[in-house]
Short mmCIF file of C-alpha atoms in Angstrom, two decimals:
data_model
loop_
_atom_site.label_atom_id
_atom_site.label_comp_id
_atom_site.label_asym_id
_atom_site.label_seq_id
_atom_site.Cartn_x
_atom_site.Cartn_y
_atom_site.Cartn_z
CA UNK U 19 24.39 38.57 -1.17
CA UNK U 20 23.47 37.56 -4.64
CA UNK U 21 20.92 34.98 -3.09
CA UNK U 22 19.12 38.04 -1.35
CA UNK U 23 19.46 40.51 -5.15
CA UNK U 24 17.36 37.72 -6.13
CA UNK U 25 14.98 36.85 -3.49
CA UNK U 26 14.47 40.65 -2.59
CA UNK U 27 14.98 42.53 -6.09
CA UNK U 28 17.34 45.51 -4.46
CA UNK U 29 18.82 45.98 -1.60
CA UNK U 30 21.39 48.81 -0.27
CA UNK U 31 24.99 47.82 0.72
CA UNK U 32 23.82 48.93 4.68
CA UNK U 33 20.83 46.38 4.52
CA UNK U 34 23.08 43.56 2.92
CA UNK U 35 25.66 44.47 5.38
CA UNK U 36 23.25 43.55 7.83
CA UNK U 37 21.49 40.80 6.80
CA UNK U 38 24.54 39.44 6.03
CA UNK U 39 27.87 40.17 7.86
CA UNK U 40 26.43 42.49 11.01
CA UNK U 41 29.87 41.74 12.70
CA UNK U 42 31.62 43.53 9.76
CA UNK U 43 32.26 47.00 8.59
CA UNK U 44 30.36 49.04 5.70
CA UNK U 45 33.47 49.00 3.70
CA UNK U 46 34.02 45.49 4.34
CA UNK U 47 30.86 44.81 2.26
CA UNK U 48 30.65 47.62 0.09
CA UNK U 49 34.23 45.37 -1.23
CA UNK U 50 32.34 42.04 -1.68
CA UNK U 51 29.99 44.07 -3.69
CA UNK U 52 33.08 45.60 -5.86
CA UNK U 53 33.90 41.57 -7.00
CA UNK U 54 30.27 41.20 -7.53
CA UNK U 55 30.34 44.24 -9.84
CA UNK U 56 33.87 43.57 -11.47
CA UNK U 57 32.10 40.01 -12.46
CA UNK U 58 29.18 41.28 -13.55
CA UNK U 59 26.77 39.50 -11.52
CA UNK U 60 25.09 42.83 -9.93
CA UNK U 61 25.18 46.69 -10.49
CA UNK U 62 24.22 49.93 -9.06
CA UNK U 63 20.65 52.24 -9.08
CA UNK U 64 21.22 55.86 -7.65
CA UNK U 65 17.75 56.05 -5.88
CA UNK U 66 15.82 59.28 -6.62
CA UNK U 67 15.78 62.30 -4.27
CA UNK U 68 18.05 60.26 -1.90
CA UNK U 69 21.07 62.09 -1.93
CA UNK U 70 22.82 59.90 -4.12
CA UNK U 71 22.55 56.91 -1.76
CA UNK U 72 22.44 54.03 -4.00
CA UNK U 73 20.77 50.38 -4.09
CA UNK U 74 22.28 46.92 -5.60
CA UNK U 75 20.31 44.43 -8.21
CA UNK U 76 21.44 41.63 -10.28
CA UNK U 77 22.14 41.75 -13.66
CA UNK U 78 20.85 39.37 -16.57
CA UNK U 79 24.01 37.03 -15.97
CA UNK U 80 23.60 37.63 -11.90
CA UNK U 81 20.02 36.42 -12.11
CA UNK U 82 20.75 33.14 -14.36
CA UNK U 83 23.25 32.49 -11.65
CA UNK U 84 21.44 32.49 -8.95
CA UNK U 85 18.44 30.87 -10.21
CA UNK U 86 20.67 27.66 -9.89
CA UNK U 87 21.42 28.10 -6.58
CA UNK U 88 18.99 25.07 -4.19
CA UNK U 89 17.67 27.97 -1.96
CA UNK U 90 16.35 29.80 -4.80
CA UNK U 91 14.66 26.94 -5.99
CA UNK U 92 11.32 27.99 -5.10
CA UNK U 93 11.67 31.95 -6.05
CA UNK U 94 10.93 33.50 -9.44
CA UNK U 95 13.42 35.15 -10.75
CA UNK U 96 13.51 38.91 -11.10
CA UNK U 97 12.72 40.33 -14.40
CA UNK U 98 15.33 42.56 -15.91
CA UNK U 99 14.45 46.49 -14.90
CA UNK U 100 13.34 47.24 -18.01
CA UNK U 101 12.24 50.90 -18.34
CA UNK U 102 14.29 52.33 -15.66
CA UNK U 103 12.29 55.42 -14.78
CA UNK U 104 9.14 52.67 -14.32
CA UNK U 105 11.29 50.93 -12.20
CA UNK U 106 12.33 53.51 -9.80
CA UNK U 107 8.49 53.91 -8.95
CA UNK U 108 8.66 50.38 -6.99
CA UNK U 109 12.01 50.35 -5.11
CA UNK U 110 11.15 52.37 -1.93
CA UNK U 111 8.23 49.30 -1.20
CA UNK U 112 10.75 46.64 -2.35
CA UNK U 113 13.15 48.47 0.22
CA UNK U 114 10.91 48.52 2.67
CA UNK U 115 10.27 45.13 2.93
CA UNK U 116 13.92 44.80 3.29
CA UNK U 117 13.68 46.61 6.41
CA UNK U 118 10.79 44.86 7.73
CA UNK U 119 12.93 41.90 7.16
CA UNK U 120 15.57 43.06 9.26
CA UNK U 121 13.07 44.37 12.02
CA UNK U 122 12.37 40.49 12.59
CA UNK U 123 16.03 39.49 12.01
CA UNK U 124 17.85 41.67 14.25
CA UNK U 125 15.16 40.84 17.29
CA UNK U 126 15.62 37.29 16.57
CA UNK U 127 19.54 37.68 16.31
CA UNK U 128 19.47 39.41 20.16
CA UNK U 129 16.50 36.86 21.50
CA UNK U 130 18.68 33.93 20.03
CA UNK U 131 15.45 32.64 18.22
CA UNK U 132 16.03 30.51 14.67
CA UNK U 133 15.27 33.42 11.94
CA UNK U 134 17.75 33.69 9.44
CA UNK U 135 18.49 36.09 6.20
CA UNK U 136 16.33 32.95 3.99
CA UNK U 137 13.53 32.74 6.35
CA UNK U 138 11.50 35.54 4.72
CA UNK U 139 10.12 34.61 1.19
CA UNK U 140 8.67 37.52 -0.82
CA UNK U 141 5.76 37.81 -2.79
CA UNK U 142 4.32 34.29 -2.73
CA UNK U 143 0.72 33.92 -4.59
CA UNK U 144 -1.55 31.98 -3.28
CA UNK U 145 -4.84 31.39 -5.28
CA UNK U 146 -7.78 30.57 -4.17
CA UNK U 147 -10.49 31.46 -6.88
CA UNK U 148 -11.12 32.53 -10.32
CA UNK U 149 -10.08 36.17 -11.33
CA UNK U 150 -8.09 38.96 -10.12
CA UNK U 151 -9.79 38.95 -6.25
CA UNK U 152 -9.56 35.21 -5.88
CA UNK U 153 -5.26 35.79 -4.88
CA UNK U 154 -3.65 37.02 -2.37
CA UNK U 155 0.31 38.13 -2.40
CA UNK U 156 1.53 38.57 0.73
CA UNK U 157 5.20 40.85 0.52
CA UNK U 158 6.34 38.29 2.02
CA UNK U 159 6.25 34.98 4.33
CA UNK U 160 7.73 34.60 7.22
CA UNK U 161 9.25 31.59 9.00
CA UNK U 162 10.30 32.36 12.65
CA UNK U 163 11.26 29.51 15.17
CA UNK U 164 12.32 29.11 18.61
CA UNK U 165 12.34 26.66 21.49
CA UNK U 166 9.84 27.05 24.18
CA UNK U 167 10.41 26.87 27.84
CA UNK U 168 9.77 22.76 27.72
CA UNK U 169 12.11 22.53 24.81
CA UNK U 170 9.72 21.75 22.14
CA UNK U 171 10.20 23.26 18.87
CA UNK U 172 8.04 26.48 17.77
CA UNK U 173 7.20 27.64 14.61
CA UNK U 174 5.17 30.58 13.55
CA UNK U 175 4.48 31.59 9.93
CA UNK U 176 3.17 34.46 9.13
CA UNK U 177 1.64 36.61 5.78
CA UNK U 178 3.75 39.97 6.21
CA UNK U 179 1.80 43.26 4.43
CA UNK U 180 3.90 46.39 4.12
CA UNK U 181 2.14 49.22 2.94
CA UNK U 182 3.95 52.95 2.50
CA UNK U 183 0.81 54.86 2.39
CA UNK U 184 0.74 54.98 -1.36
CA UNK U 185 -2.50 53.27 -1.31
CA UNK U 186 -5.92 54.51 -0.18
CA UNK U 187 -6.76 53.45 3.16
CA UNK U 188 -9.28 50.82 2.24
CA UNK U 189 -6.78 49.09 0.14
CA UNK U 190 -5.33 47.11 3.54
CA UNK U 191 -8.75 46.16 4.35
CA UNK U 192 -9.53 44.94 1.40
CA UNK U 193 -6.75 42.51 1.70
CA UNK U 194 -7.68 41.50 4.90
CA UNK U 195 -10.75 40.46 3.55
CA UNK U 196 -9.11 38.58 1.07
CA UNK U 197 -7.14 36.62 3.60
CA UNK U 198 -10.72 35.73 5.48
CA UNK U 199 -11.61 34.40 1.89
CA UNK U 200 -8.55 32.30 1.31
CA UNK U 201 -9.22 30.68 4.73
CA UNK U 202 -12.32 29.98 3.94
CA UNK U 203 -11.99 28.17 0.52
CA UNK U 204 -12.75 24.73 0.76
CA UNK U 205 -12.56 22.72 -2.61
CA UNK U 206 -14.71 19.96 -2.87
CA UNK U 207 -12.17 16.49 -3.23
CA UNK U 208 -11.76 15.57 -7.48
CA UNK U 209 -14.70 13.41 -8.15
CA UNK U 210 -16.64 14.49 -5.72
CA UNK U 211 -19.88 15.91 -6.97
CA UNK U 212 -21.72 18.80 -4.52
CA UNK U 213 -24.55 17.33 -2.68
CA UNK U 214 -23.46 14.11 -2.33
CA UNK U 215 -23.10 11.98 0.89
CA UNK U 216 -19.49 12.25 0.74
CA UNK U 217 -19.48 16.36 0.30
CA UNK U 218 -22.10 16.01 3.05
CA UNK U 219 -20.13 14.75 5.25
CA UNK U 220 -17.22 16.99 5.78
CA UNK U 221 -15.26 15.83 2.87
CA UNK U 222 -14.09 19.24 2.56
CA UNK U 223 -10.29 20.75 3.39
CA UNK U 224 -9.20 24.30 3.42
CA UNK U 225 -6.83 25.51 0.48
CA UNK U 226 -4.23 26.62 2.83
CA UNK U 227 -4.13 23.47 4.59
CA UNK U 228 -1.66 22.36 1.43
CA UNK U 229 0.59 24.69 1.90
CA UNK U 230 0.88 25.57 5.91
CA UNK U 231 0.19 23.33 9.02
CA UNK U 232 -1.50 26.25 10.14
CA UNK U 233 -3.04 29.41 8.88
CA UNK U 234 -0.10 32.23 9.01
CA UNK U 235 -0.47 34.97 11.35
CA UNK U 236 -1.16 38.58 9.74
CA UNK U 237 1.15 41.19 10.44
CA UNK U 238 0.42 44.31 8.89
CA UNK U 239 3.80 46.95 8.92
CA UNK U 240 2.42 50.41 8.16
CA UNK U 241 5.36 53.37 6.82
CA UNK U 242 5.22 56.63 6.01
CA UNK U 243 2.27 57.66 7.56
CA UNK U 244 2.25 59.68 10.60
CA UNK U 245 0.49 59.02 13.36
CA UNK U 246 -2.74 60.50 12.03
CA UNK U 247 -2.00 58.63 8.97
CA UNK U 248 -1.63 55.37 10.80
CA UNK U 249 -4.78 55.70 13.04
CA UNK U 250 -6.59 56.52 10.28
CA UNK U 251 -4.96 52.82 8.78
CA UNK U 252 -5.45 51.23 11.68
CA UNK U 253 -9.56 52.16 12.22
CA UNK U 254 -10.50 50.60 8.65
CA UNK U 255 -8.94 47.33 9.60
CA UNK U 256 -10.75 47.35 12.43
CA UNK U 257 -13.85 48.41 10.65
CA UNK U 258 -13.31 45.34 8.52
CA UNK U 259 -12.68 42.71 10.98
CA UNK U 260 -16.62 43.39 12.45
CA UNK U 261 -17.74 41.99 9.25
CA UNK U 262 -18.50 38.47 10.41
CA UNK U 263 -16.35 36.70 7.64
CA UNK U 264 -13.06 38.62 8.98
CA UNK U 265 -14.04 38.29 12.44
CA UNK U 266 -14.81 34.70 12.01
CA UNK U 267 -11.32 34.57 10.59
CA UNK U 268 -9.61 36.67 13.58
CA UNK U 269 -11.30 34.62 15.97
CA UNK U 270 -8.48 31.94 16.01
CA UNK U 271 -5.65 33.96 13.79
CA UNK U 272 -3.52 36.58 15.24
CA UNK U 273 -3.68 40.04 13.44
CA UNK U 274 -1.81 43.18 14.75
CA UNK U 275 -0.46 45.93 13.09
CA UNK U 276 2.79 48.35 13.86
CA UNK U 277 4.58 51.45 12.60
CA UNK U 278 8.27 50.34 11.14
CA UNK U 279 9.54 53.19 12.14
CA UNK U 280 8.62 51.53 15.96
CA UNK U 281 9.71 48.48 15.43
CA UNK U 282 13.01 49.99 14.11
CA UNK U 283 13.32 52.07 16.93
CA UNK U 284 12.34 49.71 20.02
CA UNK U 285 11.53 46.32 18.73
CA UNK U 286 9.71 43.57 16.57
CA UNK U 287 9.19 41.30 19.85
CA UNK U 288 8.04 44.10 22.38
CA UNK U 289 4.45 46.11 22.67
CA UNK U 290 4.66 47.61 19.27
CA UNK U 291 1.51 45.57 17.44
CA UNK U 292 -2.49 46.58 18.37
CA UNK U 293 -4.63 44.05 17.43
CA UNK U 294 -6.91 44.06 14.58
CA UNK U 295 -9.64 41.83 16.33
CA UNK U 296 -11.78 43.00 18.93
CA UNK U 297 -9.73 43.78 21.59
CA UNK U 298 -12.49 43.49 24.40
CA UNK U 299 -12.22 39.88 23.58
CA UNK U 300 -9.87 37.11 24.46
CA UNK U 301 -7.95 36.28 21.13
CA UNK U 302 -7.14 32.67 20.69
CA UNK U 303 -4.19 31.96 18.90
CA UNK U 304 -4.13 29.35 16.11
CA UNK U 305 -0.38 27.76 16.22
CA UNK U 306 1.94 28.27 19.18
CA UNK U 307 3.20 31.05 21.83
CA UNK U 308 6.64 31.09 23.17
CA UNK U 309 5.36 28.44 25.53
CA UNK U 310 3.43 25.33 23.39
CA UNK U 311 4.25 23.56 20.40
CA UNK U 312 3.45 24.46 16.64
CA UNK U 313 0.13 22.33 16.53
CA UNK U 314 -1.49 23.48 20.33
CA UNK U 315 -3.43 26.41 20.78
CA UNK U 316 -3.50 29.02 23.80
CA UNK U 317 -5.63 32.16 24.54
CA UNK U 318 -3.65 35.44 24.80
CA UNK U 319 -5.91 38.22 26.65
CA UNK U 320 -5.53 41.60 25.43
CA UNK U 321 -5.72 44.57 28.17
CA UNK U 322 -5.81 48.33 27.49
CA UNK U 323 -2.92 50.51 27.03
CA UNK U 324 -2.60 54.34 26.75
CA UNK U 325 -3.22 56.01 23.57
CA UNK U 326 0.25 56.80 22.69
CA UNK U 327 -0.11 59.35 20.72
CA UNK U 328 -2.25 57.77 17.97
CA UNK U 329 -4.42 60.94 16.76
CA UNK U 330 -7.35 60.10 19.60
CA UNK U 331 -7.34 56.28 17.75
CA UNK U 332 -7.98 53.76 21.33
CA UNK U 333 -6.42 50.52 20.63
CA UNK U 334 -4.55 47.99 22.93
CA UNK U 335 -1.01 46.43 22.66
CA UNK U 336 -0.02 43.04 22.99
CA UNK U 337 2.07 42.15 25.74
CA UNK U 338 3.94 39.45 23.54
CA UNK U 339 5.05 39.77 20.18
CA UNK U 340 3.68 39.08 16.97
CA UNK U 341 5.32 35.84 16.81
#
């Protein structure tokens, strides 16, 4: 529990309880969380117009803690709250990609795939350029195994995006943009001077190819928004993947996004994502399916679906999951 105060920032005792102990009862966990208190490694936020429902987040001495601990060796720690009234403005995102998290983990828990509590790592920047537009900072990345039907080992990453409708609309589009960029970025080797035989001859690598045996998947989890709201969302990402540097980019990486309030209610792993791409083409999939290993490639082929209420938006679903 203190490992996930500090990879997540805040968490409710229900969402620890479940990442955690799923088996066990509220009051079971809510007890764990008394020691926690009584030792004064965490402490509790009454979130605003909530009813008084409340959310857990280390303290100084919590934080120090777990910053030794091997798992969190790779996680900044969280800053102190500071001004609390500033903070309050960012928990309902932080909680929501707590529940995002659990979307994946519970489906994974009932398909008996390997995604555990640890396997989601927020707010990793990844730079690829000078200035404020050359990052990107994904809410979080995902690692989700299985084993395919010939027993080989799968693993898909993926950059998760969670966006409550706080933003304007071309905000996620703008990021998927961004991810096209990163893709793109190819560094010339150090010493290698542009024009040369050597740069000439394809002695470029992509950025991302130093972090990731393959480029992550891009799962965009909408909240808040209605269904207008979230046709409205999902029509400007798919009026920026026809610009040919996203489209060039969803060619061979999967893109989809979903309502969380869906994929609470049904499922991460069932026809809950539309496609970003072009759905009136064949969308090849950079990675693996349930079906090859992490460094084949397969062609999933999109077919229509109803309109499901979307506010008139036409879209199609996948018939596997996102991962």
């Amino acid at each position: 529990m203190v490992a996930s105060l500090f990879r997540f920032r805040i968490a409710t005792a229900e969402q620890l309880r479940r990442l955690h102990a799923p088996d066990s009862s509220i009051e079971k966990t809510r007890g764990r969380l008394r020691g926690l208190r009584e030792r004064g490694l965490d402490e509790e936020l009454v979130l605003p117009q909530s009813g008084r429902a409340k959310g857990r987040l280390l303290t100084e001495h919590g934080a120090r803690i777990a910053a030794a601990f091997p798992e969190l060796a790779d996680i900044p720690a969280p800053r102190p709250p500071g001004d609390r009234e500033a903070f309050t403005f960012t928990l309902y995102h932080r909680l929501a990609v707590v529940r995002t998290h659990l979307v994946f983990l519970t489906d994974a828990r009932k398909r008996g795939n390997s995604y555990r509590p640890f396997d989601f790592v927020p707010e990793v920047t990844h730079r690829f350029a000078e200035g404020k537009e050359g990052t990107v900072r994904p809410d979080g990345l995902l690692h989700y195994g299985r084993t395919a039907a010939n027993g080989a080992r799968v693993v898909h990453l993926a950059f998760v995006e969670v966006d409550r409708a706080t933003m304007g609309g071309p905000r996620p589009a703008a990021k998927l943009n961004a991810y096209a960029r990163h893709r793109a970025t190819a560094p010339l080797p150090a010493g290698t001077r542009a024009g040369s035989i050597e740069a000439v001859q394809g002695g470029r690598k992509p950025l991302w190819e130093r972090r990731h045996p393959v480029f992550p998947r891009l799962p965009f989890v909408l909240t808040g928004t209605g269904q207008a709201g979230f046709a409205n969302r999902a029509n400007d990402l798919e009026i920026a993947a026809r610009t040919p540097y996203v489209a060039k980019m969803l060619h061979s990486v999967p893109a989809g996004v979903a309502k969380l309030e869906d994929l609470e209610t049904d499922s991460a792993g069932e026809d809950n994502w539309w496609p970003i791409a072009d759905p009136r083409r064949p969308q090849a999939l950079v990675g693996a399916d349930r079906h090859q290993a992490l460094s084949s490639a397969t062609t999933l082929t999109l077919t229509p679906a109803p309109d499901s209420g979307r506010g008139g938006h036409q879209g199609v679903r996948h018939h596997s999951s996102m991962l």
